[in-house]
mmCIF file of C-alpha atoms and ligand atoms in Angstrom:
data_model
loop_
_atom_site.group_PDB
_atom_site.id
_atom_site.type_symbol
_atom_site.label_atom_id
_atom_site.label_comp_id
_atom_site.label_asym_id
_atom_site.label_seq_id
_atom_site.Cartn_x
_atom_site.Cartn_y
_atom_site.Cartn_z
ATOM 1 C CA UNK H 1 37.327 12.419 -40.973
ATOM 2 C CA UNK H 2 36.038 14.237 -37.691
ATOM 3 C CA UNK H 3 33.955 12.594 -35.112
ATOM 4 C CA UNK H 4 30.900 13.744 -35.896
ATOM 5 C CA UNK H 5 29.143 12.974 -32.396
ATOM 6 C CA UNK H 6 30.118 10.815 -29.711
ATOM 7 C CA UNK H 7 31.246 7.293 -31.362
ATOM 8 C CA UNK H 8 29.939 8.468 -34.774
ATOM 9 C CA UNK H 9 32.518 9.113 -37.535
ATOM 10 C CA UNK H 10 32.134 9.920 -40.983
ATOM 11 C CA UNK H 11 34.246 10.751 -44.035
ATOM 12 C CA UNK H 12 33.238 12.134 -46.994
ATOM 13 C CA UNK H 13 34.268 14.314 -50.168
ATOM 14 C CA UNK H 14 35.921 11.583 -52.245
ATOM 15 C CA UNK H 15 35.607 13.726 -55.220
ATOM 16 C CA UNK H 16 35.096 10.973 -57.513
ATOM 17 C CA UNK H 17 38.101 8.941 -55.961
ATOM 18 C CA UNK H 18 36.310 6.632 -53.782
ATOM 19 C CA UNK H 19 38.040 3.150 -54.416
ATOM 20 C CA UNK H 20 41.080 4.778 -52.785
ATOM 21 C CA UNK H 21 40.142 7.200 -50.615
ATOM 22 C CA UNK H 22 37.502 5.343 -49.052
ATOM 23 C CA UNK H 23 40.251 2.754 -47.851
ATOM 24 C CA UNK H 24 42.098 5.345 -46.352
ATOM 25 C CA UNK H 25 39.128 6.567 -44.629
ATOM 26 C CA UNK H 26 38.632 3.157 -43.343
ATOM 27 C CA UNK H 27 42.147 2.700 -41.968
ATOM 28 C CA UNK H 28 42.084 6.651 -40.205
ATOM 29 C CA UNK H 29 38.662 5.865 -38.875
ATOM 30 C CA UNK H 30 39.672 1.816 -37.659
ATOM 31 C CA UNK H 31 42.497 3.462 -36.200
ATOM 32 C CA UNK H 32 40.358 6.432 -34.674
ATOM 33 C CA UNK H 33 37.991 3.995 -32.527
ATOM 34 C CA UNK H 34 40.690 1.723 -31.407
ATOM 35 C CA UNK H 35 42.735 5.133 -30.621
ATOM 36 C CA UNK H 36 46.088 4.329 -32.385
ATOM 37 C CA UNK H 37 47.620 6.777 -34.513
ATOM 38 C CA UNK H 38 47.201 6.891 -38.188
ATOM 39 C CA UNK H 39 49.972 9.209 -39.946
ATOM 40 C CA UNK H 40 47.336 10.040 -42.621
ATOM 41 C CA UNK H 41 44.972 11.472 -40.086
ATOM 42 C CA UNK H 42 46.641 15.080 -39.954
ATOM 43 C CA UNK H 43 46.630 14.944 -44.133
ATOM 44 C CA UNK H 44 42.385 14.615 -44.586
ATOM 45 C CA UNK H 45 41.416 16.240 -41.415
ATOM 46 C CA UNK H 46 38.243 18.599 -42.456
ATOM 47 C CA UNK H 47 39.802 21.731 -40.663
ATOM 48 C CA UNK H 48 42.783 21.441 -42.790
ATOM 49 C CA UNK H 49 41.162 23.792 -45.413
ATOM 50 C CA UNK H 50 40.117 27.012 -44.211
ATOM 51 C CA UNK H 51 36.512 28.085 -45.415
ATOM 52 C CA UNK H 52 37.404 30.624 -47.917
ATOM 53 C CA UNK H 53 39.900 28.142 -49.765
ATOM 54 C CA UNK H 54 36.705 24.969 -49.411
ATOM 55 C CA UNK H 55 34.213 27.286 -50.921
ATOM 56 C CA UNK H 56 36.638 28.519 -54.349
ATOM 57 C CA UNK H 57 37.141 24.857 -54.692
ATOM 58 C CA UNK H 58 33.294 24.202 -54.328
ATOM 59 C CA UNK H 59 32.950 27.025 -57.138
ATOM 60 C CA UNK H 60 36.238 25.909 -59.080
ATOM 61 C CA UNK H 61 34.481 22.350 -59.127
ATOM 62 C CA UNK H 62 31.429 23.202 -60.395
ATOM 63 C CA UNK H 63 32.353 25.622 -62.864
ATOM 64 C CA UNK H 64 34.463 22.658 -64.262
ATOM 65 C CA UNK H 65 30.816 20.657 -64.356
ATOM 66 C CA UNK H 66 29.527 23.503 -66.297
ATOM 67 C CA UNK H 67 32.221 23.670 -68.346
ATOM 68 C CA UNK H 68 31.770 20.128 -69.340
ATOM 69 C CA UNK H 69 28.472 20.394 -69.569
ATOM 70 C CA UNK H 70 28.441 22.962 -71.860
ATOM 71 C CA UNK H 71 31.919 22.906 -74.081
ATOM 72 C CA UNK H 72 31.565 19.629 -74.914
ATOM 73 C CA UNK H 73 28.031 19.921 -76.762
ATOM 74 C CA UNK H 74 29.263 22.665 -78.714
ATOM 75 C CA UNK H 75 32.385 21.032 -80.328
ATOM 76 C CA UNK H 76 34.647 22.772 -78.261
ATOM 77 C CA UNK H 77 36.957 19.476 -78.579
ATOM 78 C CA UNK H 78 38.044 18.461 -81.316
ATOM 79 C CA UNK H 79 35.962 15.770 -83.814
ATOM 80 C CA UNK H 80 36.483 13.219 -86.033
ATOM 81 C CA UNK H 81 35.106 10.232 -88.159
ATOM 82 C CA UNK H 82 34.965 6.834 -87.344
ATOM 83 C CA UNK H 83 36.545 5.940 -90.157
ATOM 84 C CA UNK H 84 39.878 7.165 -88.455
ATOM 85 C CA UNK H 85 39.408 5.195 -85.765
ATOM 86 C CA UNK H 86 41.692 2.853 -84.591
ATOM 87 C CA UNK H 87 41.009 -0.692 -83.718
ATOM 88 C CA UNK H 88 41.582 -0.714 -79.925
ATOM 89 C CA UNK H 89 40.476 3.126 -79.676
ATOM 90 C CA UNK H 90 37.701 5.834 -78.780
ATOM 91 C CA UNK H 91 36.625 8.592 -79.258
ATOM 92 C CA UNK H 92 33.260 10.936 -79.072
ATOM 93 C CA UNK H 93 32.969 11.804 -82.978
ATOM 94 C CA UNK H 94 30.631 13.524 -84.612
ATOM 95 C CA UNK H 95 28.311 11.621 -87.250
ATOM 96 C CA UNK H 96 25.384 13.529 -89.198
ATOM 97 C CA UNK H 97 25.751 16.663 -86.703
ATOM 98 C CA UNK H 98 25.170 13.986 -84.013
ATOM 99 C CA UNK H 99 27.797 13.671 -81.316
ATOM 100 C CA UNK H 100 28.486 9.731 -80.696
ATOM 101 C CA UNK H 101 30.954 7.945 -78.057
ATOM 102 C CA UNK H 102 32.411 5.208 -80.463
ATOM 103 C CA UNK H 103 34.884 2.579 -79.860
ATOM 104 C CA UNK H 104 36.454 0.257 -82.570
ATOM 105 C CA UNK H 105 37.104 -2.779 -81.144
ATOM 106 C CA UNK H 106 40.047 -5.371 -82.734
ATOM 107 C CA UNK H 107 37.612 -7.183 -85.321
ATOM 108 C CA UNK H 108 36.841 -3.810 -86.268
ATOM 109 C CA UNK H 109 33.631 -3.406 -84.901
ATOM 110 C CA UNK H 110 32.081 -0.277 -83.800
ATOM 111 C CA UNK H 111 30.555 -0.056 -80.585
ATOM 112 C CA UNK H 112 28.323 3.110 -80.808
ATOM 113 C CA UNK H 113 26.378 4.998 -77.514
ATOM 114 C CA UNK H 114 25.284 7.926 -76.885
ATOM 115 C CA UNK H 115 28.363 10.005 -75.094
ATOM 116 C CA UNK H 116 25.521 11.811 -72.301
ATOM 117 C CA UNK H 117 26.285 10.411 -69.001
ATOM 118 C CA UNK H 118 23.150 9.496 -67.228
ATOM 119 C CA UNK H 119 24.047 10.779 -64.092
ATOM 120 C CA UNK H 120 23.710 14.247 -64.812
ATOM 121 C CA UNK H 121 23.833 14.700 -68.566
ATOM 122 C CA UNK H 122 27.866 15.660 -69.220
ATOM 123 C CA UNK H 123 29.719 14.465 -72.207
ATOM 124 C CA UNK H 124 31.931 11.291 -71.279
ATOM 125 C CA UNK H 125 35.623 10.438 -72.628
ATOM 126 C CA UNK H 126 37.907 7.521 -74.055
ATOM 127 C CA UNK H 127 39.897 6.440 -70.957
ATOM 128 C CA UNK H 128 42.652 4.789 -73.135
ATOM 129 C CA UNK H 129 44.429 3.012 -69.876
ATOM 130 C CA UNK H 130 41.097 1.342 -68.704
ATOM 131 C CA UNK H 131 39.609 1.308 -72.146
ATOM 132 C CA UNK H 132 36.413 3.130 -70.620
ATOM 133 C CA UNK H 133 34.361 6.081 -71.346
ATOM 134 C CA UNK H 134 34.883 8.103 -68.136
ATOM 135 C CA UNK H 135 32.537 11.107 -67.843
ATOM 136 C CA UNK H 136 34.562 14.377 -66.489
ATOM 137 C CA UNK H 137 31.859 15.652 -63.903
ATOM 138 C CA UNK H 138 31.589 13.221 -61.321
ATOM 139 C CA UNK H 139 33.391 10.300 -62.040
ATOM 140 C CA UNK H 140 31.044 7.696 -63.339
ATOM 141 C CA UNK H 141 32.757 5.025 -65.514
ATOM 142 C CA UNK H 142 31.214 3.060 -68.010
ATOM 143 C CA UNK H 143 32.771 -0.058 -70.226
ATOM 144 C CA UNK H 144 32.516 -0.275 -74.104
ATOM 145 C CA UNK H 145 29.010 -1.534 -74.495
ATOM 146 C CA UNK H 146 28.015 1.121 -72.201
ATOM 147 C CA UNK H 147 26.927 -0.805 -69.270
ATOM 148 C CA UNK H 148 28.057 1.290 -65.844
ATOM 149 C CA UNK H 149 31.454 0.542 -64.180
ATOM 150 C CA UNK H 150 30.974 2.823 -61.284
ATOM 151 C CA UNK H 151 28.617 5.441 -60.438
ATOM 152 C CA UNK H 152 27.089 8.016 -59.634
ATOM 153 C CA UNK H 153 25.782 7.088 -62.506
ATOM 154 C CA UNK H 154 22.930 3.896 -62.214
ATOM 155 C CA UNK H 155 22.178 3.394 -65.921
ATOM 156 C CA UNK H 156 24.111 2.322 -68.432
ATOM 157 C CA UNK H 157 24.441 4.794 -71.473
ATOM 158 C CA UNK H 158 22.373 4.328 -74.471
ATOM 159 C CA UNK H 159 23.674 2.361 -77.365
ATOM 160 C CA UNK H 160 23.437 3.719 -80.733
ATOM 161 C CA UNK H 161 22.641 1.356 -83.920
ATOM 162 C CA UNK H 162 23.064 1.007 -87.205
ATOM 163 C CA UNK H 163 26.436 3.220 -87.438
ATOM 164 C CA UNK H 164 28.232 2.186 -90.597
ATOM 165 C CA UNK H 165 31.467 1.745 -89.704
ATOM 166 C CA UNK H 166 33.212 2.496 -93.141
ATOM 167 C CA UNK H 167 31.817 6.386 -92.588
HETATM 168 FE FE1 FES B 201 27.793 13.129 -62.924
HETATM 169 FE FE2 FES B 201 28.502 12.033 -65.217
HETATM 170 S S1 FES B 201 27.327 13.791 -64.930
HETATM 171 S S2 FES B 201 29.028 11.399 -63.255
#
């Protein structure tokens, strides 16, 4: 969180972590302009990393996208039917070929949409804890009827109907 010209700070590179790292960045940068310490500050200063290290990250980061982008089309993870779904659970299954983000809610309901974040087109997952599909790439979040949590992502993901839920 450098100074980035006279009385102008910035901080950036939340990797997908904003909520919390974006507090920090408040606190180091409050504490920056009224010049008190901030024990943090040493931990996300920029110069930190050395170039070489930031760019194999950069690369490491978006080979992961690409990975994502590309294993999980092909059925690299594992699939499943919705009929062994849990009430309470999700999963991306694949139905008829199709791959389809599916939740099961307690009544035993299927909620069915399309697993293709709209952000930038990777395949999302079942966040168990939050009971969210979370998409791998860059973070976006979106809750069980598909509507977006947090972004990048700005719209929601497309729901899927008529899935019989005793396949
Ligand atoms: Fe970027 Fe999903 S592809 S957040």
């Amino acid at each position: 969180m450098p100074m980035a010209a006279e009385g102008i700070y910035c901080a950036t590179g939340y990797n997908g972590n904003g909520m919390m790292l974006g507090s920090i960045a408040g606190k180091i940068l409050s504490d920056a302009v009224l010049g008190v310490r901030n024990k943090y500050k040493d931990l996300f200063r920029p110069s930190r990393v050395k170039p070489l290290d930031s760019f194999s990250e950069l690369v490491k980061e978006n080979a992961d996208v690409a990975y994502h982008f590309i294993a999980d089309r092909f059925g690299i993870h594992e699939s499943d039917s919705l009929k062994r779904l849990k009430p309470g659970a999700g999963k991306v299954v694949e139905v008829d070929g199709k791959k389809i983000a599916a939740y099961r809610d307690d009544a035993g309901t299927i909620h069915a949409l399309s697993p293709v974040c709209t952000h930038a087109g990777c395949i999302v997952g079942w966040n168990s804890e939050e009971k969210s599909w979370d998409c791998p790439c860059h973070g976006a979040r979106f809750d069980i009827d598909g509507k977006v949590l947090t972004g990048p992502a700005t719209r929601n993901l497309a729901k899927i109907e008529n899935t019989d839920p005793q396949h």
